[in-house]
Short mmCIF file of C-alpha atoms in Angstrom, two decimals:
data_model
loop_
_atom_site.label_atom_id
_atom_site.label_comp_id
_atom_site.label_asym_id
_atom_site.label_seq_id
_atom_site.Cartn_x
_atom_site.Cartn_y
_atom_site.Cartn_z
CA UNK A 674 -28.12 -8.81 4.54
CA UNK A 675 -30.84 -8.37 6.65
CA UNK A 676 -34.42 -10.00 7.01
CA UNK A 677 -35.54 -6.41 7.66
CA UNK A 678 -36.01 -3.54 5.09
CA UNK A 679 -34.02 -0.34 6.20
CA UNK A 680 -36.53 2.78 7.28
CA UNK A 681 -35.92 4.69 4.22
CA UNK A 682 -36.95 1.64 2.13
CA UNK A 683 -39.59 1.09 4.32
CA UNK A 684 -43.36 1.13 2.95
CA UNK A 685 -44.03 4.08 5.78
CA UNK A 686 -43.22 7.06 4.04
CA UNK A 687 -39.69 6.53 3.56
CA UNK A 688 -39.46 5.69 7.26
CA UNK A 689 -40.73 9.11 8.59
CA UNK A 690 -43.12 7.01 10.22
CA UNK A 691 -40.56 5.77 12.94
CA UNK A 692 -39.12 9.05 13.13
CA UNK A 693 -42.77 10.18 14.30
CA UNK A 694 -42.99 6.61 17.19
CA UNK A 695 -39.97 7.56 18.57
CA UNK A 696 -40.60 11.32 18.98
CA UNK A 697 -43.93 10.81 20.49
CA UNK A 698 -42.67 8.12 22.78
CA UNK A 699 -39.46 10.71 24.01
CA UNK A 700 -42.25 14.28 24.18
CA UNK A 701 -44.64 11.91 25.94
CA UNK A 702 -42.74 9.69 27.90
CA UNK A 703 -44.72 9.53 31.49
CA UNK A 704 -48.01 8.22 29.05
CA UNK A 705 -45.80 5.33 28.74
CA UNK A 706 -44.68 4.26 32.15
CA UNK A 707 -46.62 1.69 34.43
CA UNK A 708 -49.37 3.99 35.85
CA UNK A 709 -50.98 5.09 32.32
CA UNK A 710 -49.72 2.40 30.38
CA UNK A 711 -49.88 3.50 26.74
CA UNK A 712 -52.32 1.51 24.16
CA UNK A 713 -53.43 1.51 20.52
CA UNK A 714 -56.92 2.07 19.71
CA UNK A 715 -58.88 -1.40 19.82
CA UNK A 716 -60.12 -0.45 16.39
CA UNK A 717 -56.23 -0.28 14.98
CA UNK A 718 -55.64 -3.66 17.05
CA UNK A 719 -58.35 -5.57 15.00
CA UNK A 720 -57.00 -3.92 11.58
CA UNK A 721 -53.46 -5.43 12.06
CA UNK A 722 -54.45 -8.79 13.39
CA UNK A 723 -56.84 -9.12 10.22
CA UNK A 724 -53.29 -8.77 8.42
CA UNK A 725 -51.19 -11.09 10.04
CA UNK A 726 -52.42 -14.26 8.62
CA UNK A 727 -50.81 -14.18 5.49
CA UNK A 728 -48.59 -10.84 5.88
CA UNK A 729 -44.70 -11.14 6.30
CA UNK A 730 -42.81 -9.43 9.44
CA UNK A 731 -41.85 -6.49 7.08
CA UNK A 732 -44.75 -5.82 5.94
CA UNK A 733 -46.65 -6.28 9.60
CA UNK A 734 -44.25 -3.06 10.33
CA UNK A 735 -45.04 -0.81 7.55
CA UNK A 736 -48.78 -1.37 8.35
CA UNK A 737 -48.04 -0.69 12.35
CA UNK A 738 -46.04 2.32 11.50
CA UNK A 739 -48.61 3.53 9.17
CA UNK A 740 -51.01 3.33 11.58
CA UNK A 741 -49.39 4.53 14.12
CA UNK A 742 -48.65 7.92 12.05
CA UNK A 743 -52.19 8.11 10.98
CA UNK A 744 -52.85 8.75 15.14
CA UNK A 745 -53.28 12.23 16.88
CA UNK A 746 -49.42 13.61 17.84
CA UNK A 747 -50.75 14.82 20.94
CA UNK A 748 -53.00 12.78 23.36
CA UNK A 749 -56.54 13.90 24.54
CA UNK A 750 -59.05 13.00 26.82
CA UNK A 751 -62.75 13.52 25.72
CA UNK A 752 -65.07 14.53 28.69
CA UNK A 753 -66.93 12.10 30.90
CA UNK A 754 -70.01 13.25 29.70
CA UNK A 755 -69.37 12.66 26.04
CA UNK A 756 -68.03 9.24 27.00
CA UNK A 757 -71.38 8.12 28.44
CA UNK A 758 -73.40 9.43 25.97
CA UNK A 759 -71.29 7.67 23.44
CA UNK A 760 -71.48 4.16 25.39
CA UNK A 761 -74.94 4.47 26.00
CA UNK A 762 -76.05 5.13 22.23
CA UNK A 763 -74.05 2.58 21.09
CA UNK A 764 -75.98 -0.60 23.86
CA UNK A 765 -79.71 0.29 23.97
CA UNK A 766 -81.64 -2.32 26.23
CA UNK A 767 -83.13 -3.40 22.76
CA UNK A 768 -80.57 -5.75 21.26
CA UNK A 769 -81.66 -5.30 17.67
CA UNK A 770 -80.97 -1.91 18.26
CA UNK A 771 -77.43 -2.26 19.35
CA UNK A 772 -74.47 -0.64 17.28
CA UNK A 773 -71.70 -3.13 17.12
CA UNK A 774 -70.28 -1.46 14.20
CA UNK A 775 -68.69 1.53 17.14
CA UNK A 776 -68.37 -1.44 19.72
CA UNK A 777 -64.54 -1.18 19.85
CA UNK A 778 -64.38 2.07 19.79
CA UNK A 779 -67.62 1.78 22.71
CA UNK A 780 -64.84 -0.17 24.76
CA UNK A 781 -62.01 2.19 24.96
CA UNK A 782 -64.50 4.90 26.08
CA UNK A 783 -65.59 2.70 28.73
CA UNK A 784 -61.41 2.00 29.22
CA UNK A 785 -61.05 5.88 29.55
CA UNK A 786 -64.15 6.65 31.54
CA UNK A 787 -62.31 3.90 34.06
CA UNK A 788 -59.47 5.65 34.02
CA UNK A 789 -60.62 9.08 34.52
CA UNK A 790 -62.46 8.24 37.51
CA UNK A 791 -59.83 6.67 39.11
CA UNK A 792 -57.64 9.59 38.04
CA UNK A 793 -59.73 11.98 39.66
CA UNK A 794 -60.43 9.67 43.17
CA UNK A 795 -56.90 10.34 43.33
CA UNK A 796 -56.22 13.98 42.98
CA UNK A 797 -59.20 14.33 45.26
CA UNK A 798 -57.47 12.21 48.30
CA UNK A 799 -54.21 14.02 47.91
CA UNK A 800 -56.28 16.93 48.23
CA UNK A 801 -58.00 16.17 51.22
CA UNK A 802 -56.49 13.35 52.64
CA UNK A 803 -57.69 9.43 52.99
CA UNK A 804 -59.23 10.19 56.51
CA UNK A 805 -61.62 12.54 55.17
CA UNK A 806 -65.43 11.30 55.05
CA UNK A 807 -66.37 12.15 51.55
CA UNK A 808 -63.07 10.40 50.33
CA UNK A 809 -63.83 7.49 52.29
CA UNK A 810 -67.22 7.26 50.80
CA UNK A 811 -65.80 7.53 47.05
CA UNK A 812 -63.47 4.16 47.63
CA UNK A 813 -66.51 2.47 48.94
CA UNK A 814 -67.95 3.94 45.84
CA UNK A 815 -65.25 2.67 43.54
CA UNK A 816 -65.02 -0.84 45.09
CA UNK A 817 -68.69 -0.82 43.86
CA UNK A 818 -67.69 0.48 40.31
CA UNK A 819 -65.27 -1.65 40.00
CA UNK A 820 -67.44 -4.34 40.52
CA UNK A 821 -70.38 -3.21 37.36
CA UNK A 822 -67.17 -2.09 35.12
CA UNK A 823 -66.20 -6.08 35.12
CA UNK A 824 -69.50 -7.34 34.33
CA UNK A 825 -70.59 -4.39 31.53
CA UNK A 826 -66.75 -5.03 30.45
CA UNK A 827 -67.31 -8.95 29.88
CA UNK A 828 -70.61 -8.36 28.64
CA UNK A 829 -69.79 -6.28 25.88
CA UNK A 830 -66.90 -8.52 24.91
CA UNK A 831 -69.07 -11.46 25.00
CA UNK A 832 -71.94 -10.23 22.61
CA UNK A 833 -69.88 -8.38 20.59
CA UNK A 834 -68.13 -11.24 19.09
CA UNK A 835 -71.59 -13.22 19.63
CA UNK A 836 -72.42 -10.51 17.05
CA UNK A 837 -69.70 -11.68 14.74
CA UNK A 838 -70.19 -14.85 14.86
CA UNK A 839 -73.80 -14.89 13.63
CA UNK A 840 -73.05 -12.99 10.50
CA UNK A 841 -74.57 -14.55 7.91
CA UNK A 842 -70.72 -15.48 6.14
CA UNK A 843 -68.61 -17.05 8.69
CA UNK A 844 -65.06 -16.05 8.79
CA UNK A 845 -62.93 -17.92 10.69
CA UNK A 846 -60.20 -15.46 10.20
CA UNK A 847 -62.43 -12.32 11.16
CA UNK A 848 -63.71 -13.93 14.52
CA UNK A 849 -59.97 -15.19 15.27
CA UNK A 850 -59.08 -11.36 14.70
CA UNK A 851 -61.84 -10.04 17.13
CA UNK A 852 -61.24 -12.47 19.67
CA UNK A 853 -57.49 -11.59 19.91
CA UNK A 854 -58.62 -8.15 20.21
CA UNK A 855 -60.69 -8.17 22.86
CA UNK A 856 -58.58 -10.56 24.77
CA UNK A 857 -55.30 -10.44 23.82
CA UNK A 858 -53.33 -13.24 24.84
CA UNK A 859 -51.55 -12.92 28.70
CA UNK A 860 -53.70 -10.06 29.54
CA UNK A 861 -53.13 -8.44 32.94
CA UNK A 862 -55.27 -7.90 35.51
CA UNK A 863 -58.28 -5.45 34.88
CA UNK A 864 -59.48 -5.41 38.87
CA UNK A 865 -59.66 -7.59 41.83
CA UNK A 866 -63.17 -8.81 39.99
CA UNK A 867 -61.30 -9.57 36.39
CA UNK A 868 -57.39 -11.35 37.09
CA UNK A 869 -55.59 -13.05 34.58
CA UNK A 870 -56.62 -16.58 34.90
CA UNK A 871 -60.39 -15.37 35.14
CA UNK A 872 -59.49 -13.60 31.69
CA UNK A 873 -57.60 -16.62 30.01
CA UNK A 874 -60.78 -18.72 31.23
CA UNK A 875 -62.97 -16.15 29.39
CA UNK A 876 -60.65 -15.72 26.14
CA UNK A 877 -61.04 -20.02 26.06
CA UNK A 878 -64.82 -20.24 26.18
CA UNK A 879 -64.95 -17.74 23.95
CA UNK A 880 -63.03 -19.56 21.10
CA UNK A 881 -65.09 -22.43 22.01
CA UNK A 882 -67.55 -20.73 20.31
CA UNK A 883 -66.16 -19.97 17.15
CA UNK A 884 -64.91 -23.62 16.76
CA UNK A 885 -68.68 -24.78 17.40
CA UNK A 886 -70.19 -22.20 15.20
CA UNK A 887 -67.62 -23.65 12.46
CA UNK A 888 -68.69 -27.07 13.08
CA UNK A 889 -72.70 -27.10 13.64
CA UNK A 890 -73.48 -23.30 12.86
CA UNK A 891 -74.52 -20.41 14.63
CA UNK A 892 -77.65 -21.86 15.91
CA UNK A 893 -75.80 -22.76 18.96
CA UNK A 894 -75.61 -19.73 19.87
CA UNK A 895 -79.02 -19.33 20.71
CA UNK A 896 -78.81 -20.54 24.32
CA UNK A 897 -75.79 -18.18 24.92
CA UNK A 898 -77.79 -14.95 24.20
CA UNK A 899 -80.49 -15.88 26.65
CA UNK A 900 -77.81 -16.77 30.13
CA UNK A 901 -77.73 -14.71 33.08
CA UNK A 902 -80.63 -12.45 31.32
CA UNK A 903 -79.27 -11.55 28.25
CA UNK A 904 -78.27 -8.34 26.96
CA UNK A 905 -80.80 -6.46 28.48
CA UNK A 906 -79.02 -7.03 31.78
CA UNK A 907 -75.47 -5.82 30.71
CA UNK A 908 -77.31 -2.85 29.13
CA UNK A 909 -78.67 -2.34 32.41
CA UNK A 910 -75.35 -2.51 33.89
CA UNK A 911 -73.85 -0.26 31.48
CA UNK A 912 -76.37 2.41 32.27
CA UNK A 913 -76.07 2.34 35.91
CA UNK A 914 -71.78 2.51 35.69
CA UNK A 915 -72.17 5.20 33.40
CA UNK A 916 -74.66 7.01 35.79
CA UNK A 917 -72.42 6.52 39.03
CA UNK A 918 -68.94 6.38 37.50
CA UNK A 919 -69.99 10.59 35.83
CA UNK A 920 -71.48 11.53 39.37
CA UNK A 921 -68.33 10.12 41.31
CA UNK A 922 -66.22 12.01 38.77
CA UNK A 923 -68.13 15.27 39.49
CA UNK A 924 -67.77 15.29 43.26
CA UNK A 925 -64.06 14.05 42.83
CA UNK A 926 -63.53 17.22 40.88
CA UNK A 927 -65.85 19.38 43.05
CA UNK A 928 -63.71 18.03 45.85
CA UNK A 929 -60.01 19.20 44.15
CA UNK A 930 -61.07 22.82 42.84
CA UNK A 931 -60.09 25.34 44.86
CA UNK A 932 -62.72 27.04 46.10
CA UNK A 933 -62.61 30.85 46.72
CA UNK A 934 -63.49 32.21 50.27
CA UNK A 935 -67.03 33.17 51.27
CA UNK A 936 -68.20 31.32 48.12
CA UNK A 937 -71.53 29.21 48.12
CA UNK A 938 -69.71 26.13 47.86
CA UNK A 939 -66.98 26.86 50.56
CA UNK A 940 -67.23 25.28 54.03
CA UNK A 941 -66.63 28.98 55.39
CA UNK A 942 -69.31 30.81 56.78
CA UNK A 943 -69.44 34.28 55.53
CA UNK A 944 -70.15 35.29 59.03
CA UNK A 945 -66.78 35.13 60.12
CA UNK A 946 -65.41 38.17 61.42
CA UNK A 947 -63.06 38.97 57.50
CA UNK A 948 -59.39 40.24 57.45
CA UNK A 949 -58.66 44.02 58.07
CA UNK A 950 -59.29 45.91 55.07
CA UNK A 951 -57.37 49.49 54.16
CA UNK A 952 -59.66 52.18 53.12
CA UNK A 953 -58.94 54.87 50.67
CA UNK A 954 -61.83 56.51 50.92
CA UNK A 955 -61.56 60.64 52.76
CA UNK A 956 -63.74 62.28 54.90
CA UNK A 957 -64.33 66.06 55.48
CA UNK A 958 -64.05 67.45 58.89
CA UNK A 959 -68.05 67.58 59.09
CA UNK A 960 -68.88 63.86 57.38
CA UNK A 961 -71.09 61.92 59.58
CA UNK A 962 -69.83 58.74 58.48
CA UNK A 963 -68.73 56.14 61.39
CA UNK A 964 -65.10 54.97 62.18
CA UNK A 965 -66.14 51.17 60.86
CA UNK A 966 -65.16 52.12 57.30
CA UNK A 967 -62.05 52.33 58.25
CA UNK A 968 -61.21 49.67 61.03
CA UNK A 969 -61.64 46.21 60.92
CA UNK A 970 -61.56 43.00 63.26
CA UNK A 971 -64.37 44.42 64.95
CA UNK A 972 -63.69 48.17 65.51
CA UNK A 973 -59.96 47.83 66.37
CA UNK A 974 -57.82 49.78 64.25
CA UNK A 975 -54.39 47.83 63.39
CA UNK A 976 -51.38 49.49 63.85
CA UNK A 977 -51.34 50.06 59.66
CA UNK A 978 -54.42 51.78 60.25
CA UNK A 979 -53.59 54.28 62.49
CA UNK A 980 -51.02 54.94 60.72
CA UNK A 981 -52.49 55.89 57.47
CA UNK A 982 -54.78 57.63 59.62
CA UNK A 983 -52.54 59.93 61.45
CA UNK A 984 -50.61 60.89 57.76
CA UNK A 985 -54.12 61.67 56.47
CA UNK A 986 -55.06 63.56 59.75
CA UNK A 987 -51.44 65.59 59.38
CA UNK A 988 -51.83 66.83 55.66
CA UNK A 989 -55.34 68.08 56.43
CA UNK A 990 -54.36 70.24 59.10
CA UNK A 991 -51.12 70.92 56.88
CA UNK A 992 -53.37 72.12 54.35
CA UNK A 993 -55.90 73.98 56.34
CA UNK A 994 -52.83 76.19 58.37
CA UNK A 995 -51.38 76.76 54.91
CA UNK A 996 -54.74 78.36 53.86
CA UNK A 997 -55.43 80.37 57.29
CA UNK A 998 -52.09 81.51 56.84
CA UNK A 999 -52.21 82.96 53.58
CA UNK A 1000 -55.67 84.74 54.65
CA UNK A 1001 -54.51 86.36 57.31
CA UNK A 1002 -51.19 87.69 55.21
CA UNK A 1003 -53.31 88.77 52.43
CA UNK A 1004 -55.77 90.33 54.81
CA UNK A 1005 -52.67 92.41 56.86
CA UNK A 1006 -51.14 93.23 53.78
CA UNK A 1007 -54.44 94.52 52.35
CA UNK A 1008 -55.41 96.98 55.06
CA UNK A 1009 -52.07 98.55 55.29
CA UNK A 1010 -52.07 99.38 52.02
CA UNK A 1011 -55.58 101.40 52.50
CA UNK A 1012 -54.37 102.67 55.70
CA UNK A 1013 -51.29 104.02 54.12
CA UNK A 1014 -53.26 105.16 51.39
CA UNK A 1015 -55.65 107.29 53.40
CA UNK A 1016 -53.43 108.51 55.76
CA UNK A 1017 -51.51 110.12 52.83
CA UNK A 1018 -54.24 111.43 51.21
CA UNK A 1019 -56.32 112.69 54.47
CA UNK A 1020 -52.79 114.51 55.25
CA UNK A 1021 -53.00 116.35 51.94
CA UNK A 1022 -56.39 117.29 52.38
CA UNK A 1023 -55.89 118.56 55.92
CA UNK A 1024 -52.95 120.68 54.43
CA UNK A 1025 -54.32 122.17 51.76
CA UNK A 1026 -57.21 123.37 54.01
CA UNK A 1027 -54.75 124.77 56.87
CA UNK A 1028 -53.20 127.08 53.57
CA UNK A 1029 -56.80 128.49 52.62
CA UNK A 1030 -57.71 129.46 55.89
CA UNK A 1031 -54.37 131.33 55.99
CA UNK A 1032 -55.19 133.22 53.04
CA UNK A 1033 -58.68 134.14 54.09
CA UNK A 1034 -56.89 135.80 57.29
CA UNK A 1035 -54.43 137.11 55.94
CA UNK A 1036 -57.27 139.30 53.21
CA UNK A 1037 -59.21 139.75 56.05
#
């Protein structure tokens, strides 16, 4: 037998919950590859490793796949600007003020808003190309980003579990869980400013401080919240990556939309001579309107439009020798039938006078 319970006897639904994993991981397969590697809220991360203490392997699974089934079935990416509203409400310059209650779910905003921005530096040099200027200017943007992302990201993690440790009950077991989250053990490197040995350095001062809080209290923590100008210098920091890291995205997008020609935004001026245009619109033989309607590249007709033209020329006089014709038909027509009609009738007359004037002779 098995150490391992069988899906359908599994604590997940009757397993549906691994039918779910691995049709999310199949539909969505590039979210899982190297470039966008795929990861669990940092919020889900802290639930399970408050589990695993005193949690067998089986049950470790049922709570993953439960989790992992509570999550959206399709992924989405909030906008920038909701992002750094979010991280900004949550670390006010005013530490008392500070909502560490949303600071994990703070972090993978500030993850995402990382992302994005690289994400769109990207599209926008494959649009235009690393030699342009403005793209050179965003990586000597990003190199500066990259830079305040590191020391908001450290920050955050620092006071956050600062925050946890001066609850007024210690728990051992909660801090353990918090530290793990925020740095899990043989992290990768963030940037060039966080590698993995900074981060391992980092992850071991850090549980320094739980084992000293456990031993003489959290008044030793006192001198921590005060170096390198306290909080109100990573909120500081946080503010000014937000700032730059939502205008960089904005020009990186302004950069990759297409932009239509003539617009305001286009780098063509509208006084460029435009493409030949084919009118539709007909003039009468006395219109007063000038042949520029109906050319273009400045007043040279293209062969198209002499065309059109000369069809347009050739039914009107089509239609006007049609007309004259039937005129001059009905006209004709018309007076012959008069003529004929008064000829016959003025013969008549002339006849039936020629007859009296023989019979006034002939009684004369």
């Amino acid at each position: 037998m098995s150490n391992f319970e069988s899906p359908l006897q599994s604590p997940t639904n009757d397993g549906r919950a691994l039918n779910w994993v691995l049709d999310h991981v199949t539909t969505h397969e590039e979210t899982y590859g190297d470039i966008y590697p795929a990861r669990l809220p940092l919020r889900t991360i802290f639930t399970l490793n408050c589990q695993t203490g005193a949690s067998s392997p089986n049950t470790f699974r049922g709570e993953l796949m439960k989790l992992l089934s509570d999550l959206p079935a399709q992924p989405c990416t909030l906008p920038p600007i909701f992002l750094t509203s979010f991280i900004k409400k949550c670390f006010p310059a005013d530490f008392t003020s500070v909502d560490f209650d949303q600071a994990l779910t703070a972090l993978d905003y500030l993850r995402d808003l990382d992302m994005r921005r690289k994400n769109e530096v990207e599209k926008a040099t494959k649009a235009k190309g690393q030699h342009d200027t403005k793209i050179k200017q965003m990586q000597n943007r990003l190199q500066k980003l990259d830079l305040l992302y590191a020391k908001a990201l450290v920050g955050i993690r620092r006071f956050t579990l600062i925050h946890e440790l001066s609850a007024p009950k210690f728990s051992r077991v909660q801090c353990s869980a918090l530290l793990n989250t925020l740095y899990p053990l043989e992290e990768e490197d963030i940037n060039l400013h966080l590698t993995a040995p900074q981060l391992s350095k980092q992850r071991q001062a850090l549980w320094g401080y739980i084992i000293g809080v456990q031993q003489n209290g959290p008044g030793i923590l006192d001198g921590v919240k005060g170096y390198n100008g306290g909080w109100k210098q990573i909120s500081e920091v946080i503010y000014a990556y937000c700032k730059l890291s939502l205008e960089l995205i904005q020009k990186a997008e302004d950069l990759t939309r297409p932009i239509s020609y003539g617009s305001f935004q286009s780098d063509v001026s509208i006084e460029e001579p435009q493409s030949p245009r084919i009118s539709t619109k007909r003039r009468d033989s006395d219109s007063r309107s000038s042949e520029g309607e109906f050319e273009g590249n400045g007043g040279r007709r293209s062969t198209l439009d002499k065309l059109v033209r000369g069809l347009q020329l050739a039914q009107r006089f089509r239609k006007k020798s049609t007309n004259k014709l039937g005129n001059s038909e009905w006209n004709s027509s018309k007076g012959k039938l008069y003529q004929s009609e008064f000829n016959s009738s003025q013969k008549g007359l002339a006849a039936q006078e020629w007859q009296q004037r023989e019979e006034v002779s002939m009684f004369a």
